[in-house]
Coordinates of C-alpha atoms in Angstrom, one line a residue:
M1234 CA 226.2 -34.7 172.6
A1235 CA 225.8 -38.4 172.2
I1236 CA 226.6 -38.4 168.5
S1237 CA 226.9 -41.5 166.5
K1238 CA 228.7 -41.6 163.2
E1239 CA 229.3 -43.9 160.2
I1240 CA 232.1 -43.2 157.7
K1241 CA 231.8 -44.6 154.2
R1242 CA 234.7 -44.4 151.7
L1243 CA 233.9 -43.1 148.2
E1244 CA 235.9 -42.8 145.1
K1245 CA 238.8 -40.2 144.5
S1246 CA 239.8 -40.2 148.3
N1247 CA 236.3 -38.9 149.3
V1248 CA 234.4 -40.1 152.4
Q1249 CA 230.8 -39.7 153.4
L1250 CA 230.2 -39.0 157.0
N1251 CA 226.7 -40.0 158.2
V1252 CA 225.8 -38.4 161.5
T1253 CA 223.0 -39.1 163.9
I1254 CA 222.1 -36.8 166.8
P1255 CA 219.6 -38.0 169.4
K1256 CA 216.3 -36.0 169.5
D1257 CA 216.8 -35.1 173.2
D1258 CA 220.1 -33.4 172.4
V1259 CA 218.5 -31.6 169.5
R1260 CA 215.7 -30.3 171.7
S1261 CA 218.2 -29.3 174.4
Q1262 CA 220.3 -27.3 172.0
Y1263 CA 217.2 -25.7 170.4
N1264 CA 216.0 -24.6 173.9
E1265 CA 219.4 -23.1 174.6
M1266 CA 219.3 -21.1 171.4
L1267 CA 215.8 -19.8 172.3
K1268 CA 217.0 -18.7 175.7
E1269 CA 219.9 -16.8 174.0
Y1270 CA 217.5 -15.1 171.6
S1271 CA 215.0 -14.3 174.4
K1272 CA 217.8 -12.4 176.3
T1273 CA 219.1 -10.4 173.4
L1274 CA 216.2 -9.9 170.9
Q1275 CA 213.9 -6.8 171.2
L1276 CA 210.4 -6.7 169.7
P1277 CA 207.8 -4.0 169.6
G1278 CA 205.7 -4.2 172.8
F1279 CA 208.3 -6.1 174.8
R1280 CA 211.3 -5.0 176.8
K1281 CA 214.7 -6.2 175.7
G1282 CA 215.3 -9.7 177.1
K1283 CA 211.6 -10.2 178.0
V1284 CA 210.3 -11.7 174.8
P1285 CA 208.3 -14.8 175.7
R1286 CA 209.4 -18.0 174.0
E1287 CA 206.0 -18.7 172.5
V1288 CA 206.0 -15.3 170.8
L1289 CA 209.4 -16.1 169.3
E1290 CA 208.3 -19.5 168.0
R1291 CA 205.0 -18.2 166.6
K1292 CA 206.7 -15.3 164.8
F1293 CA 210.0 -16.9 163.6
A1294 CA 209.2 -20.6 163.6
E1295 CA 210.9 -21.7 160.4
A1296 CA 213.8 -19.3 160.7
L1297 CA 214.5 -20.5 164.2
K1298 CA 214.4 -24.2 163.2
G1299 CA 216.8 -23.4 160.2
D1300 CA 219.2 -21.5 162.5
A1301 CA 219.1 -24.2 165.1
M1302 CA 219.7 -27.0 162.6
G1303 CA 222.7 -25.2 161.2
R1304 CA 224.2 -24.6 164.7
I1305 CA 223.6 -28.2 165.8
M1306 CA 225.2 -29.7 162.7
E1307 CA 228.2 -27.4 162.9
S1308 CA 228.7 -28.2 166.6
A1309 CA 228.4 -31.9 165.9
L1310 CA 231.0 -31.8 163.1
Q1311 CA 233.4 -29.8 165.3
E1312 CA 233.0 -32.3 168.1
L1313 CA 233.5 -35.3 165.8
F1314 CA 236.6 -33.9 164.0
K1315 CA 238.2 -33.2 167.4
E1316 CA 238.1 -36.9 168.3
E1317 CA 241.6 -38.2 169.0
N1318 CA 240.7 -41.7 167.6
L1319 CA 239.7 -40.3 164.2
S1320 CA 242.3 -41.5 161.8
R1321 CA 244.0 -39.2 159.2
E1322 CA 242.0 -41.1 156.5
E1323 CA 238.8 -39.9 158.2
R1324 CA 239.6 -36.3 158.9
P1325 CA 238.8 -33.7 156.2
L1326 CA 241.7 -32.0 154.5
P1327 CA 242.2 -28.4 155.8
Y1328 CA 241.3 -27.1 152.3
S1329 CA 238.3 -29.4 151.8
T1330 CA 235.0 -28.0 153.1
P1331 CA 232.5 -30.7 154.0
E1332 CA 229.5 -30.5 151.6
L1333 CA 226.0 -31.2 153.0
Q1334 CA 224.2 -34.0 151.1
G1335 CA 220.4 -33.7 150.6
E1336 CA 218.1 -31.5 152.7
P1337 CA 217.9 -32.8 156.3
Q1338 CA 214.8 -31.8 158.3
L1339 CA 214.5 -30.8 161.9
D1340 CA 211.8 -32.8 163.6
F1341 CA 211.8 -32.8 167.4
D1342 CA 210.1 -36.1 167.5
K1343 CA 213.0 -37.8 165.6
D1344 CA 216.8 -38.0 165.8
L1345 CA 218.5 -35.6 163.5
Q1346 CA 220.3 -37.3 160.7
F1347 CA 222.5 -35.7 158.0
S1348 CA 225.5 -36.5 155.8
V1349 CA 228.5 -34.6 154.5
V1350 CA 231.1 -35.5 151.9
Y1351 CA 234.7 -34.3 152.0
D1352 CA 238.2 -35.1 150.8
V1353 CA 240.6 -37.0 153.0
L1354 CA 244.3 -37.9 152.8
P1355 CA 244.6 -40.7 150.3
E1356 CA 245.2 -44.3 151.4
V1357 CA 248.8 -45.2 150.7
K1358 CA 249.8 -48.9 150.7
I1359 CA 253.5 -49.0 149.9
G1360 CA 254.5 -51.6 147.4
Q1361 CA 258.0 -52.9 146.9
W1362 CA 260.5 -50.3 148.0
K1363 CA 263.6 -52.5 148.7
G1364 CA 265.9 -54.2 146.3
L1365 CA 264.9 -52.0 143.4
K1366 CA 267.2 -51.0 140.5
A1367 CA 267.3 -47.5 139.1
E1368 CA 269.5 -45.5 136.8
Y1369 CA 270.3 -41.8 137.5
P1370 CA 271.7 -39.1 135.4
Y1371 CA 274.9 -37.4 136.6
A1372 CA 277.2 -34.5 135.8
E1373 CA 280.7 -33.3 136.7
V1374 CA 282.2 -29.8 137.4
E1375 CA 284.2 -28.8 134.4
Q1376 CA 286.3 -25.8 133.5
V1377 CA 283.4 -24.2 131.5
D1378 CA 281.3 -24.2 134.7
I1379 CA 284.1 -22.5 136.7
D1380 CA 284.6 -19.9 133.8
R1381 CA 280.8 -19.2 133.8
E1382 CA 280.9 -18.5 137.6
L1383 CA 283.9 -16.2 137.0
D1384 CA 282.0 -14.3 134.3
E1385 CA 279.1 -13.8 136.7
I1386 CA 281.4 -12.5 139.4
R1387 CA 282.8 -10.0 136.9
E1388 CA 279.3 -9.0 136.0
R1389 CA 278.4 -8.4 139.7
N1390 CA 281.5 -6.3 140.2
A1391 CA 281.1 -4.3 137.0
I1392 CA 280.9 -0.5 137.1
V1393 CA 277.8 0.8 135.4
M1394 CA 278.2 4.3 133.8
D1395 CA 276.0 6.5 131.7
R1396 CA 276.8 6.5 128.0
D1397 CA 277.1 9.6 125.9
D1398 CA 273.7 11.0 124.7
S1399 CA 274.8 10.4 121.1
A1400 CA 275.6 6.7 121.8
T1401 CA 273.4 3.9 120.4
A1402 CA 272.2 0.9 122.3
Q1403 CA 274.3 -2.2 121.8
N1404 CA 274.4 -5.7 123.2
G1405 CA 275.7 -5.7 126.8
D1406 CA 274.3 -2.2 127.5
V1407 CA 272.0 -1.7 130.4
V1408 CA 268.8 -0.1 129.0
T1409 CA 265.8 1.4 130.8
I1410 CA 262.6 1.7 128.8
D1411 CA 258.9 2.5 129.0
Y1412 CA 256.8 0.2 126.9
Q1413 CA 253.2 -0.6 126.0
I1414 CA 251.8 -3.5 124.0
F1415 CA 248.7 -2.7 122.0
E1416 CA 245.8 -5.1 121.5
E1417 CA 244.2 -5.5 118.1
D1418 CA 241.6 -2.7 118.9
G1419 CA 244.5 -0.3 119.8
N1420 CA 243.9 -0.4 123.6
T1421 CA 246.7 -1.3 126.1
P1422 CA 245.7 -3.3 129.2
S1423 CA 247.5 -2.3 132.4
S1424 CA 249.3 -5.7 132.4
M1425 CA 250.9 -4.8 129.1
Q1426 CA 252.5 -1.5 130.0
R1427 CA 255.4 -0.6 132.2
K1428 CA 257.7 2.3 133.1
D1429 CA 261.4 2.1 134.0
F1430 CA 261.8 -1.5 132.9
A1431 CA 265.6 -2.1 133.1
F1432 CA 267.5 -5.1 131.6
T1433 CA 270.8 -5.9 129.9
L1434 CA 270.4 -5.9 126.1
G1435 CA 271.0 -9.3 124.6
S1436 CA 271.0 -11.1 128.0
E1437 CA 267.7 -12.9 127.2
T1438 CA 266.2 -11.6 130.5
N1439 CA 263.5 -9.7 128.6
I1440 CA 260.6 -12.1 128.1
F1441 CA 259.1 -10.1 125.2
K1442 CA 262.4 -10.6 123.2
F1443 CA 262.5 -7.2 121.7
D1444 CA 266.2 -6.7 122.3
D1445 CA 267.0 -6.5 118.6
D1446 CA 264.3 -3.8 118.1
I1447 CA 265.9 -1.6 120.7
T1448 CA 269.5 -2.1 119.4
G1449 CA 270.6 1.1 117.7
M1450 CA 268.2 3.4 119.6
K1451 CA 269.5 6.5 121.4
K1452 CA 268.5 7.8 124.8
G1453 CA 265.1 9.7 124.4
D1454 CA 264.2 7.8 121.2
S1455 CA 260.7 6.4 120.8
K1456 CA 259.8 3.6 118.4
I1457 CA 256.7 1.6 117.4
F1458 CA 257.2 -1.8 115.8
E1459 CA 255.4 -5.1 115.3
K1460 CA 256.4 -8.3 117.1
S1461 CA 255.2 -11.8 116.4
F1462 CA 255.1 -14.2 119.3
G1463 CA 255.5 -17.9 119.1
D1464 CA 252.8 -20.4 120.0
D1465 CA 254.8 -21.4 123.1
H1466 CA 255.3 -17.9 124.4
F1467 CA 255.3 -17.5 128.2
D1468 CA 252.3 -15.2 128.2
T1469 CA 249.4 -17.1 126.7
T1470 CA 247.6 -13.9 125.9
L1471 CA 250.3 -13.1 123.3
A1472 CA 251.1 -16.7 122.1
G1473 CA 250.7 -17.1 118.4
K1474 CA 249.8 -13.4 117.9
T1475 CA 251.4 -10.3 116.3
R1476 CA 251.2 -7.0 118.3
K1477 CA 252.3 -3.4 117.9
I1478 CA 254.7 -2.3 120.7
Q1479 CA 255.8 1.2 121.6
V1480 CA 259.1 1.6 123.3
M1481 CA 260.8 4.7 124.7
L1482 CA 264.5 4.5 125.7
T1483 CA 264.8 6.5 128.9
A1484 CA 268.3 5.6 130.0
L1485 CA 271.4 4.0 128.5
K1486 CA 274.3 2.7 130.5
E1487 CA 277.4 0.6 129.8
K1488 CA 279.1 -1.9 132.1
K1489 CA 282.9 -1.9 132.6
L1490 CA 284.0 -5.4 133.6
P1491 CA 286.9 -5.8 135.9
D1492 CA 290.0 -7.7 134.8
L1493 CA 290.2 -11.3 135.8
D1494 CA 293.2 -11.1 138.2
D1495 CA 294.3 -11.3 141.8
D1496 CA 292.8 -7.9 142.5
L1497 CA 289.4 -9.1 141.6
A1498 CA 289.7 -12.2 143.8
Q1499 CA 290.7 -9.9 146.7
D1500 CA 287.7 -7.7 146.0
V1501 CA 285.4 -10.7 146.2
D1502 CA 286.7 -11.7 149.6
E1503 CA 289.8 -10.8 151.5
K1504 CA 290.4 -14.5 152.3
F1505 CA 291.4 -14.9 148.6
K1506 CA 295.0 -13.9 148.0
T1507 CA 295.1 -15.0 144.4
L1508 CA 292.8 -15.7 141.4
D1509 CA 293.6 -19.4 141.8
D1510 CA 292.3 -19.3 145.4
L1511 CA 289.0 -17.9 144.0
K1512 CA 288.9 -20.6 141.3
N1513 CA 289.4 -23.4 143.8
N1514 CA 286.7 -22.0 146.1
I1515 CA 284.3 -21.9 143.1
K1516 CA 285.1 -25.5 142.2
E1517 CA 284.5 -26.6 145.8
K1518 CA 281.2 -24.8 146.0
L1519 CA 280.0 -26.1 142.7
G1520 CA 281.0 -29.6 143.8
K1521 CA 279.0 -29.4 147.0
N1522 CA 275.9 -28.1 145.1
L1523 CA 276.4 -31.0 142.6
D1524 CA 276.6 -33.6 145.4
F1525 CA 273.4 -32.2 146.9
R1526 CA 271.6 -32.3 143.5
L1527 CA 272.9 -35.8 142.7
R1528 CA 271.4 -37.1 145.9
E1529 CA 268.1 -35.5 144.9
K1530 CA 268.3 -37.2 141.5
K1531 CA 268.9 -40.6 143.0
V1532 CA 266.0 -40.3 145.4
S1533 CA 263.8 -39.0 142.6
E1534 CA 264.6 -41.9 140.3
L1535 CA 263.9 -44.4 143.1
L1536 CA 260.6 -42.8 143.9
K1537 CA 259.5 -43.0 140.3
V1538 CA 259.9 -46.8 140.6
I1539 CA 258.2 -47.0 143.9
M1540 CA 255.3 -44.9 142.6
E1541 CA 254.7 -47.5 139.9
N1542 CA 254.4 -50.1 142.7
T1543 CA 252.3 -47.8 144.9
P1544 CA 249.3 -46.2 143.1
V1545 CA 247.6 -43.4 145.0
I1546 CA 244.3 -41.6 144.2
I1547 CA 244.9 -38.0 145.0
P1548 CA 241.8 -35.8 145.6
D1549 CA 241.2 -32.8 143.3
S1550 CA 241.2 -30.4 146.2
M1551 CA 244.7 -31.5 147.1
I1552 CA 246.0 -31.0 143.6
K1553 CA 244.3 -27.7 143.3
T1554 CA 245.9 -26.4 146.5
E1555 CA 249.3 -27.6 145.3
V1556 CA 249.0 -25.8 141.9
E1557 CA 247.7 -22.6 143.6
G1558 CA 250.7 -22.7 145.9
R1559 CA 253.0 -23.0 142.9
F1560 CA 251.3 -20.0 141.3
R1561 CA 251.8 -17.9 144.4
R1562 CA 255.5 -18.8 144.6
L1563 CA 256.0 -18.0 140.9
A1564 CA 254.1 -14.8 141.3
R1565 CA 256.4 -13.7 144.2
Y1566 CA 259.4 -14.5 142.1
Y1567 CA 258.3 -12.4 139.2
N1568 CA 256.6 -9.8 141.4
M1569 CA 253.2 -10.5 139.7
N1570 CA 249.7 -11.2 140.7
P1571 CA 249.0 -15.0 141.2
E1572 CA 245.8 -14.7 139.2
T1573 CA 247.8 -13.2 136.3
I1574 CA 250.3 -16.1 136.5
A1575 CA 247.3 -18.6 136.5
Q1576 CA 245.8 -17.0 133.4
M1577 CA 249.2 -17.0 131.6
M1578 CA 249.6 -20.7 132.4
S1579 CA 246.1 -21.7 131.4
G1580 CA 247.0 -22.0 127.7
E1581 CA 246.5 -25.1 125.8
G1582 CA 248.0 -28.0 127.6
K1583 CA 249.9 -25.9 130.2
D1584 CA 247.4 -26.1 132.9
K1585 CA 247.2 -29.8 132.4
E1586 CA 251.0 -30.1 132.7
W1587 CA 250.9 -28.1 135.9
K1588 CA 248.3 -30.4 137.4
E1589 CA 250.2 -33.5 136.3
S1590 CA 253.4 -32.2 137.8
A1591 CA 251.6 -31.3 141.1
E1592 CA 250.0 -34.8 141.2
K1593 CA 253.4 -36.5 140.8
A1594 CA 255.0 -34.3 143.5
L1595 CA 252.1 -35.1 145.9
H1596 CA 252.3 -38.8 145.1
S1597 CA 256.0 -39.0 145.9
R1598 CA 255.5 -36.8 149.0
L1599 CA 252.8 -39.1 150.4
I1600 CA 255.1 -42.1 149.8
I1601 CA 257.9 -40.5 151.8
E1602 CA 255.5 -39.6 154.7
T1603 CA 254.0 -43.0 154.8
L1604 CA 257.5 -44.7 154.8
M1605 CA 258.6 -42.4 157.6
E1606 CA 255.6 -43.6 159.7
E1607 CA 255.9 -47.2 158.8
Q1608 CA 259.6 -47.3 159.5
K1609 CA 259.0 -45.3 162.7
I1610 CA 261.6 -42.7 161.8
E1611 CA 262.2 -40.5 164.9
V1612 CA 264.6 -37.6 165.6
S1613 CA 266.6 -37.4 168.8
D1614 CA 267.6 -34.3 170.6
D1615 CA 271.3 -35.1 169.8
E1616 CA 270.4 -35.2 166.1
V1617 CA 268.8 -31.8 166.3
E1618 CA 271.9 -30.5 168.1
N1619 CA 274.1 -31.9 165.4
E1620 CA 272.0 -30.3 162.7
F1621 CA 272.3 -26.9 164.5
K1622 CA 276.1 -27.4 164.6
S1623 CA 276.2 -28.2 160.8
I1624 CA 274.1 -25.1 160.0
A1625 CA 276.4 -23.0 162.2
D1626 CA 279.6 -24.4 160.6
A1627 CA 278.2 -23.8 157.1
N1628 CA 277.5 -20.1 157.9
G1629 CA 280.5 -19.4 160.1
A1630 CA 278.3 -18.7 163.1
E1631 CA 278.0 -19.9 166.7
V1632 CA 275.5 -22.6 167.5
E1633 CA 273.7 -20.5 170.1
E1634 CA 273.4 -17.7 167.6
V1635 CA 271.8 -20.1 165.0
K1636 CA 269.3 -21.3 167.6
K1637 CA 268.0 -17.8 168.2
H1638 CA 266.5 -17.9 164.7
Y1639 CA 264.5 -21.1 165.4
N1640 CA 261.1 -20.8 167.2
E1641 CA 259.0 -23.9 168.1
E1642 CA 257.5 -24.1 164.6
A1643 CA 260.9 -23.8 162.9
V1644 CA 262.3 -26.5 165.1
F1645 CA 259.4 -28.8 164.1
Y1646 CA 260.2 -28.3 160.4
L1647 CA 263.9 -28.8 161.1
K1648 CA 263.0 -32.2 162.7
E1649 CA 260.9 -33.1 159.7
D1650 CA 263.8 -32.3 157.4
I1651 CA 266.0 -34.6 159.5
R1652 CA 263.4 -37.4 159.4
E1653 CA 263.1 -37.1 155.6
K1654 CA 266.9 -37.3 155.3
K1655 CA 267.0 -40.4 157.4
I1656 CA 264.3 -42.2 155.3
T1657 CA 266.0 -41.2 152.0
D1658 CA 269.3 -42.5 153.5
L1659 CA 267.5 -45.8 154.0
L1660 CA 266.1 -45.8 150.5
L1661 CA 269.6 -45.2 149.0
K1662 CA 271.0 -48.0 151.2
E1663 CA 268.4 -50.6 150.4
N1664 CA 268.3 -50.2 146.6
N1665 CA 270.7 -50.5 143.7
L1666 CA 271.5 -47.3 141.7
E1667 CA 273.8 -47.0 138.8
P1668 CA 274.9 -43.9 136.8
G1669 CA 273.2 -43.4 133.5
K1670 CA 273.4 -40.5 131.1
K1671 CA 275.9 -37.8 131.7
E1672 CA 274.5 -34.2 131.5
N1673 CA 276.2 -30.8 131.5
Y1674 CA 276.2 -29.1 134.8
L1675 CA 273.6 -26.4 134.1
D1676 CA 271.1 -28.8 132.7
F1677 CA 271.7 -31.2 135.5
M1678 CA 271.2 -28.6 138.2
S1679 CA 268.1 -27.0 136.6
D1680 CA 266.2 -30.1 135.5
N1681 CA 263.2 -30.7 137.8
G1682 CA 262.6 -34.2 136.6

């Protein structure tokens, strides 16, 4: 089709695409559609495939014109969006469906004109990104961090044994319970009841915080109690409310922790001969994790400054997709339904916080991608090979064995990771960063700011 187009930029990273299709092309496509119907449609009094065109038009005139217009517009949009010279600021985002504006009319004596509006990638004009100053938080690996890792190793190597039926539940015991949380009307929604819920008493892994209420119970005991939940509770359906909870203790076990000695080190890995070997390995591993996180912090602080110099208007559809993706990841982590997570997070202020966080993440990501394009960051075959070697060395594997796990798509993403590392290397080189506030290791590693 000899389609002509005009693209007009709107607010909020929207564009309006005005399309004109010559009347001859419209008539041609309409005729092709009629031929198709004539061959497949069967009407009383006519053999299949022998329905005259004039009969079709007389009987289904408006329906045919509506169908034809829909097909012609869809075909035109597909053809336009496949154009190689269409810039990324003109193509619709994958999750933004073009919306038809107005009510176009099919008139065979006129060109067909219609308009659609859709979201596009935001326009990013990088401001100052060199010679900037930024301060970053930092941390160090201390003895308390090594001791914490050793405690976790002891926990993982603990022996779990059933306690005597007369024993009462105490902090540190592994309990298995059935529970249900009642609403004010006495009903219990399926999302508020569960069987065989196991956790370590006093470990703070129970989001409902009824550890103290279970303490002292024996295996087989059942108990109903009231629990008041804070306004900031994880589950917004419970936040600020008091509910009755029924709990039955179905299993009670205790953990026997191994001694912290050379035998434990050898159980962890035969390469460790002594406990000191294990401690040194832990310190080295924590140090590597810290270095990786420190680099992320430095880049993050730099990007905050660049973001101030580079305002970007991010479309709502882009933010919505990012938030939904986060919900899905969180749902997989907690083995919950994404819709349930979304509902729990939609309490006062929390949905706004998620959107703001998503918008900031997209803002910084767009800056990185734009810088990679502007600085013409490319990845050579040798750089990919070196990355494969690094992955192999880190995992104690052969390079060829590592490559077997990378298909074409995975290699593409590997190259993108290398490109991003190269641009962040450049950012760190071209700007001045100084250490700021010292944080403890756990806070430093977990903080997403």
